[in-house]
Amino acid sequence: MIEALQQKAATLIEALPYMRRFAGETLVVKYGGHAMSNDEAAVSFAQDLVLLQSIGIKVVVVHGGGPQIQTMLDRVGIKSTFKNGYRVTDEATMEIVRMVLVGKVNQEIVSRINKVGGRAMGLSGADGGLLIGRQVTVGGEDVGRVGVIEQVDDSEIRLLTDGGLIPVIAPVAVDADGEPLNINADLAAGAVAAHLKARKLLLMTDVDGVLDADGQVMSTLESADIGRMIDDGTLSGGMIPKMKCSADAVAAGVRKVHIVNGRIKHAMLLELFTDSGVGTEVI
Ligand SMILES: Nc1ncnc2c1ncn2[C@@H]1O[C@H](COP(=O)(O)OP(=O)(O)OP(=O)(O)O)[C@@H](O)[C@H]1O
Ligand SMILES: [Mg+2]
């Protein structure tokens, strides 16, 4: 009995240097729509966030919701296609994207964090000029209301983190005319992390990390290799925006970007409180 308790004490002591290292720092976590679909891991994710916040880390969550958007599009009978991992977003699709991300997924995450004792507050990029974007084409093709971030106003994020709250951000931006834009959540998280000069950006997804051409998890990936890996097809679909935002975040001064499997229980703590970490680090 006492040994089991001492083991618990040892675990806490082991974590101490990491807690010290990260106290006062900003951590941006991109919580992918695929990672969310494991209920048990979703609860442990919320618990991890609350723990990290209570040891003085400023935690900011940006979430995705690809599968949840797809479910609703199917339900209302809207067909959807992708171009290089970006959802082609006509006006009707944009309406669903906004409804699902801001009205459903965001609120579910906020509730889950609050249920386990945290204080989270939901925001979308449209709130208070948080995320201002610009419509883009992908591979020279019109993909509708898909955008990239041009401007981040982090004042409300700072207000929340300084006030002991966890901001949970839905990746819907507005353009210069105030019209909504569908922003890939990785890109939104990357822009927020770069702007806040976050110590770390964690991209929580549904794979153990970036897989190489042989299907093996790469423990590190150099941003200089990303272009080649996209060209030869090693990186495809949703991994492309993830790698682009990682490279940009690193270039902007974010010290570490990690791709982590969010379906594993307590994946965030395993990543933060061990030397080697789990998943893939982009350098
Ligand atoms: N080289 C690669 N290594 C790992 N995954 C890859 C690779 N190339 C493509 N992928 C795909 O990228 C997917 C992850 O991106 P995806 O956009 O689907 O999820 P997400 O970003 O976590 O969720 P959401 O888009 O809802 O926020 C993986 O499930 C995998 O199918
Ligand atoms: Mg994605």
Coordinates of C-alpha atoms and ligand atoms in Angstrom, one line a residue:
M1 CA 0.0 0.0 0.0
I2 CA 2.6 2.5 1.1
E3 CA 4.8 1.5 -1.9
A4 CA 2.0 2.3 -4.3
L5 CA 1.6 5.7 -2.8
Q6 CA 5.3 6.3 -2.9
Q7 CA 5.2 5.4 -6.6
K8 CA 2.7 8.2 -7.0
A9 CA 4.9 10.6 -5.1
A10 CA 7.8 9.6 -7.4
T11 CA 5.8 10.4 -10.5
L12 CA 5.0 13.8 -9.1
I13 CA 8.7 14.4 -8.4
E14 CA 9.7 13.3 -11.8
A15 CA 7.3 15.9 -13.3
L16 CA 8.6 18.7 -11.2
P17 CA 11.4 20.0 -13.5
Y18 CA 8.9 20.1 -16.4
M19 CA 6.3 21.9 -14.4
R20 CA 9.0 24.5 -13.4
R21 CA 10.1 24.8 -17.0
F22 CA 6.7 25.5 -18.4
A23 CA 5.2 27.6 -15.6
G24 CA 4.2 31.0 -17.0
E25 CA 4.7 29.9 -20.6
T26 CA 2.1 29.7 -23.3
L27 CA 1.0 26.4 -24.8
V28 CA -1.3 26.4 -27.8
V29 CA -3.1 23.1 -28.4
K30 CA -4.8 22.3 -31.7
Y31 CA -7.4 19.7 -30.8
G32 CA -8.4 17.8 -34.0
G33 CA -11.8 16.7 -34.9
H34 CA -10.6 13.1 -35.2
A35 CA -8.9 13.1 -31.8
M36 CA -12.2 14.2 -30.2
S37 CA -14.1 11.2 -31.3
N38 CA -12.6 9.0 -28.5
D39 CA -14.8 9.8 -25.5
E40 CA -12.4 8.5 -22.8
A41 CA -9.5 10.4 -24.3
A42 CA -11.7 13.5 -24.6
V43 CA -12.3 13.5 -20.9
S44 CA -8.6 12.9 -20.1
F45 CA -7.7 15.8 -22.5
A46 CA -9.9 18.1 -20.5
Q47 CA -8.4 16.9 -17.3
D48 CA -4.9 17.5 -18.7
L49 CA -5.8 21.0 -19.7
V50 CA -7.0 21.8 -16.2
L51 CA -3.9 20.3 -14.6
L52 CA -1.6 22.3 -17.0
Q53 CA -3.4 25.5 -16.2
S54 CA -3.3 25.0 -12.5
I55 CA 0.5 24.7 -12.6
G56 CA 0.7 28.1 -14.2
I57 CA 0.8 27.3 -17.9
K58 CA -1.3 29.6 -20.1
V59 CA -3.2 27.1 -22.2
V60 CA -5.0 28.1 -25.4
V61 CA -7.1 25.6 -27.4
V62 CA -7.9 25.9 -31.1
H63 CA -10.1 23.1 -32.3
G64 CA -11.0 21.4 -35.6
G65 CA -14.1 19.4 -36.4
G66 CA -13.8 17.9 -39.8
P67 CA -15.7 14.6 -39.0
Q68 CA -18.4 16.6 -37.1
I69 CA -18.9 18.9 -40.1
Q70 CA -19.0 16.0 -42.4
T71 CA -21.7 14.3 -40.3
M72 CA -23.9 17.4 -40.4
L73 CA -23.4 17.9 -44.2
D74 CA -24.4 14.3 -44.8
R75 CA -27.5 14.8 -42.6
V76 CA -28.6 17.8 -44.5
G77 CA -27.6 16.3 -47.9
I78 CA -24.9 18.7 -48.9
K79 CA -22.1 17.0 -50.9
S80 CA -18.6 18.1 -50.1
T81 CA -15.2 17.8 -51.8
F82 CA -11.6 18.4 -50.8
K83 CA -8.6 20.0 -52.5
N84 CA -5.2 19.3 -50.9
G85 CA -6.8 18.7 -47.6
Y86 CA -9.0 21.9 -47.7
R87 CA -12.8 21.5 -47.8
V88 CA -14.3 23.3 -50.8
T89 CA -16.7 25.7 -49.0
D90 CA -19.6 27.2 -50.9
E91 CA -22.1 29.5 -49.0
A92 CA -24.3 26.6 -47.9
T93 CA -21.3 24.6 -46.6
M94 CA -20.0 27.7 -44.8
E95 CA -23.2 28.0 -42.9
I96 CA -22.9 24.4 -41.7
V97 CA -19.2 24.8 -40.9
R98 CA -20.0 27.8 -38.7
M99 CA -23.0 26.1 -37.0
V100 CA -21.0 23.0 -36.2
L101 CA -17.7 24.5 -35.2
V102 CA -19.1 27.5 -33.2
G103 CA -22.4 26.2 -32.0
K104 CA -21.6 22.5 -31.3
V105 CA -18.0 21.4 -31.2
N106 CA -16.7 24.5 -29.4
Q107 CA -19.5 24.3 -26.8
E108 CA -18.9 20.6 -26.2
I109 CA -15.2 21.2 -25.5
V110 CA -16.0 24.1 -23.2
S111 CA -18.5 22.1 -21.2
R112 CA -16.1 19.1 -20.9
I113 CA -13.4 21.3 -19.5
N114 CA -15.8 23.0 -17.1
K115 CA -17.2 19.7 -16.0
V116 CA -13.8 18.5 -14.8
G117 CA -13.2 21.7 -12.8
G118 CA -11.7 24.1 -15.3
R119 CA -12.9 27.5 -16.4
A120 CA -13.0 27.6 -20.2
M121 CA -14.6 30.2 -22.5
G122 CA -15.6 29.6 -26.1
L123 CA -14.7 32.1 -28.8
S124 CA -14.6 32.1 -32.6
G125 CA -12.2 34.0 -34.7
A126 CA -15.0 36.4 -35.5
D127 CA -15.2 37.6 -31.9
G128 CA -13.5 40.9 -31.2
G129 CA -11.4 40.8 -34.4
L130 CA -9.5 37.8 -33.1
L131 CA -8.8 36.2 -36.5
I132 CA -9.0 38.3 -39.7
G133 CA -8.5 36.4 -42.9
R134 CA -8.4 36.5 -46.6
Q135 CA -10.1 34.2 -49.1
V136 CA -7.6 32.0 -51.0
T137 CA -7.4 29.6 -54.0
V138 CA -5.9 26.2 -53.5
G139 CA -3.6 25.0 -56.3
G140 CA -5.0 27.8 -58.5
E141 CA -8.6 26.6 -58.0
D142 CA -11.5 28.4 -56.4
V143 CA -12.5 26.6 -53.2
G144 CA -15.1 29.1 -52.0
R145 CA -15.0 30.6 -48.5
V146 CA -11.6 29.0 -47.6
G147 CA -9.2 31.5 -46.1
V148 CA -5.8 32.0 -44.5
I149 CA -5.2 34.2 -41.5
E150 CA -3.8 37.7 -42.2
Q151 CA -4.1 39.3 -38.8
V152 CA -4.4 38.1 -35.2
D153 CA -5.6 40.3 -32.3
D154 CA -4.6 38.4 -29.2
S155 CA -5.8 40.9 -26.7
E156 CA -8.9 38.9 -25.7
I157 CA -6.9 35.7 -25.5
R158 CA -4.4 37.4 -23.1
L159 CA -7.3 38.8 -21.0
L160 CA -8.7 35.3 -20.6
T161 CA -5.4 33.5 -19.9
D162 CA -4.3 36.3 -17.4
G163 CA -7.7 35.9 -15.7
G164 CA -7.3 32.2 -15.2
L165 CA -9.5 31.1 -18.1
I166 CA -8.8 28.7 -20.9
P167 CA -9.8 30.2 -24.3
V168 CA -11.3 27.6 -26.7
I169 CA -11.2 29.0 -30.2
A170 CA -13.3 27.8 -33.2
P171 CA -11.4 28.4 -36.5
V172 CA -13.8 30.6 -38.2
A173 CA -12.4 34.0 -39.2
V174 CA -13.9 37.0 -40.9
D175 CA -12.6 38.8 -44.0
A176 CA -12.2 42.5 -44.4
D177 CA -15.9 42.8 -45.2
G178 CA -16.9 40.9 -42.1
E179 CA -17.9 37.8 -44.0
P180 CA -17.1 34.4 -42.5
L181 CA -14.1 32.3 -43.7
N182 CA -13.4 28.6 -43.1
I183 CA -9.9 28.3 -41.8
N184 CA -8.1 25.0 -41.5
A185 CA -7.7 24.6 -37.7
D186 CA -4.0 23.8 -37.9
L187 CA -3.4 27.1 -39.7
A188 CA -5.5 29.0 -37.2
A189 CA -3.6 27.3 -34.3
G190 CA -0.2 28.0 -36.0
A191 CA -1.1 31.7 -36.5
V192 CA -2.3 32.0 -32.8
A193 CA 0.9 30.3 -31.5
A194 CA 3.2 32.4 -33.7
H195 CA 1.4 35.6 -32.5
L196 CA 1.5 34.7 -28.8
K197 CA 5.1 33.5 -29.2
A198 CA 4.0 30.3 -27.6
R199 CA 6.6 28.0 -26.1
K200 CA 5.0 25.0 -27.7
L201 CA 2.4 24.1 -30.3
L202 CA 0.8 20.7 -29.9
L203 CA -1.2 19.3 -32.8
M204 CA -3.4 16.6 -31.4
T205 CA -4.6 14.3 -34.2
D206 CA -5.6 10.7 -34.8
V207 CA -2.2 9.2 -35.8
D208 CA 0.9 8.6 -33.7
G209 CA 2.8 11.2 -35.5
V210 CA 4.1 11.9 -39.0
L211 CA 4.6 8.7 -40.9
D212 CA 7.5 8.3 -43.3
A213 CA 7.3 6.6 -46.7
D214 CA 7.6 3.2 -44.9
G215 CA 4.7 4.0 -42.6
Q216 CA 7.1 4.5 -39.5
V217 CA 6.5 7.3 -37.1
M218 CA 9.2 9.9 -37.5
S219 CA 10.5 11.2 -34.2
T220 CA 11.8 14.4 -35.8
L221 CA 11.1 16.0 -39.1
E222 CA 13.1 19.0 -40.5
S223 CA 10.9 21.7 -41.9
A224 CA 13.2 21.8 -45.0
D225 CA 12.1 18.3 -45.9
I226 CA 8.4 19.2 -45.9
G227 CA 8.2 20.4 -49.6
R228 CA 9.8 17.3 -50.9
M229 CA 7.6 15.0 -48.8
I230 CA 4.5 16.7 -50.2
D231 CA 5.7 16.4 -53.7
D232 CA 6.5 12.7 -53.4
G233 CA 3.1 12.0 -51.7
T234 CA 4.5 11.0 -48.3
L235 CA 2.4 13.8 -46.8
S236 CA -1.1 14.1 -48.0
G237 CA -4.6 15.3 -47.1
G238 CA -4.9 16.9 -43.6
M239 CA -1.2 16.4 -42.9
I240 CA -0.3 19.1 -45.5
P241 CA -1.8 22.1 -43.6
K242 CA -0.4 20.6 -40.4
M243 CA 3.2 20.6 -41.7
K244 CA 2.9 24.0 -43.3
C245 CA 1.7 25.6 -40.1
S246 CA 4.4 23.8 -38.1
A247 CA 7.1 25.1 -40.4
D248 CA 5.6 28.6 -40.2
A249 CA 5.3 28.4 -36.4
V250 CA 8.9 27.3 -36.0
A251 CA 10.0 30.1 -38.3
A252 CA 8.0 32.6 -36.2
G253 CA 9.8 31.6 -33.0
V254 CA 7.6 28.9 -31.5
R255 CA 10.2 26.7 -29.8
K256 CA 8.6 23.3 -30.4
V257 CA 5.9 21.9 -32.5
H258 CA 4.7 18.4 -31.8
I259 CA 2.2 16.1 -33.7
V260 CA 0.6 13.9 -31.0
N261 CA -2.0 11.2 -31.1
G262 CA -4.9 12.7 -29.2
R263 CA -6.8 9.4 -29.0
I264 CA -4.3 8.2 -26.5
K265 CA -5.3 8.9 -22.9
H266 CA -3.3 11.8 -21.3
A267 CA -1.3 12.2 -24.5
M268 CA -0.6 15.8 -23.6
L269 CA 1.0 15.0 -20.2
L270 CA 3.0 12.2 -21.7
E271 CA 4.3 14.7 -24.3
L272 CA 5.0 17.5 -21.9
F273 CA 6.4 15.7 -18.9
T274 CA 8.9 13.3 -20.5
D275 CA 12.2 14.1 -22.1
S276 CA 11.8 12.3 -25.4
G277 CA 8.1 13.2 -25.7
V278 CA 5.8 11.2 -28.0
G279 CA 4.9 11.7 -31.6
T280 CA 6.8 13.8 -34.1
E281 CA 8.7 17.0 -33.4
V282 CA 9.0 19.5 -36.3
I283 CA 12.4 21.3 -36.1
Ligands
LIG1 N1 2.6 11.1 -43.7 C1 1.5 11.1 -43.0 N2 1.6 10.8 -41.7 C2 0.5 10.7 -40.9 N3 -0.7 11.0 -41.3 C3 -0.9 11.4 -42.6 C4 0.2 11.5 -43.5 N4 -0.2 11.9 -44.7 C5 -1.5 12.1 -44.6 N5 -1.9 11.8 -43.3 C6 -3.3 11.9 -42.9 O1 -3.5 13.1 -42.1 C7 -4.6 12.8 -41.2 C8 -4.7 13.8 -40.1 O2 -5.2 15.1 -40.6 P1 -6.8 15.4 -40.5 O3 -7.0 16.7 -41.1 O4 -7.5 14.3 -41.2 O5 -7.1 15.3 -39.0 P2 -7.1 16.5 -37.9 O6 -6.4 17.7 -38.4 O7 -6.5 15.9 -36.7 O8 -8.6 16.8 -37.6 P3 -9.5 18.1 -38.1 O9 -9.1 18.3 -39.5 O10 -10.8 17.8 -37.9 O11 -9.0 19.3 -37.2 C9 -4.3 11.4 -40.7 O12 -5.4 10.7 -40.2 C10 -3.8 10.7 -42.0 O13 -4.8 10.1 -42.7
MG2 MG -7.1 18.7 -40.3

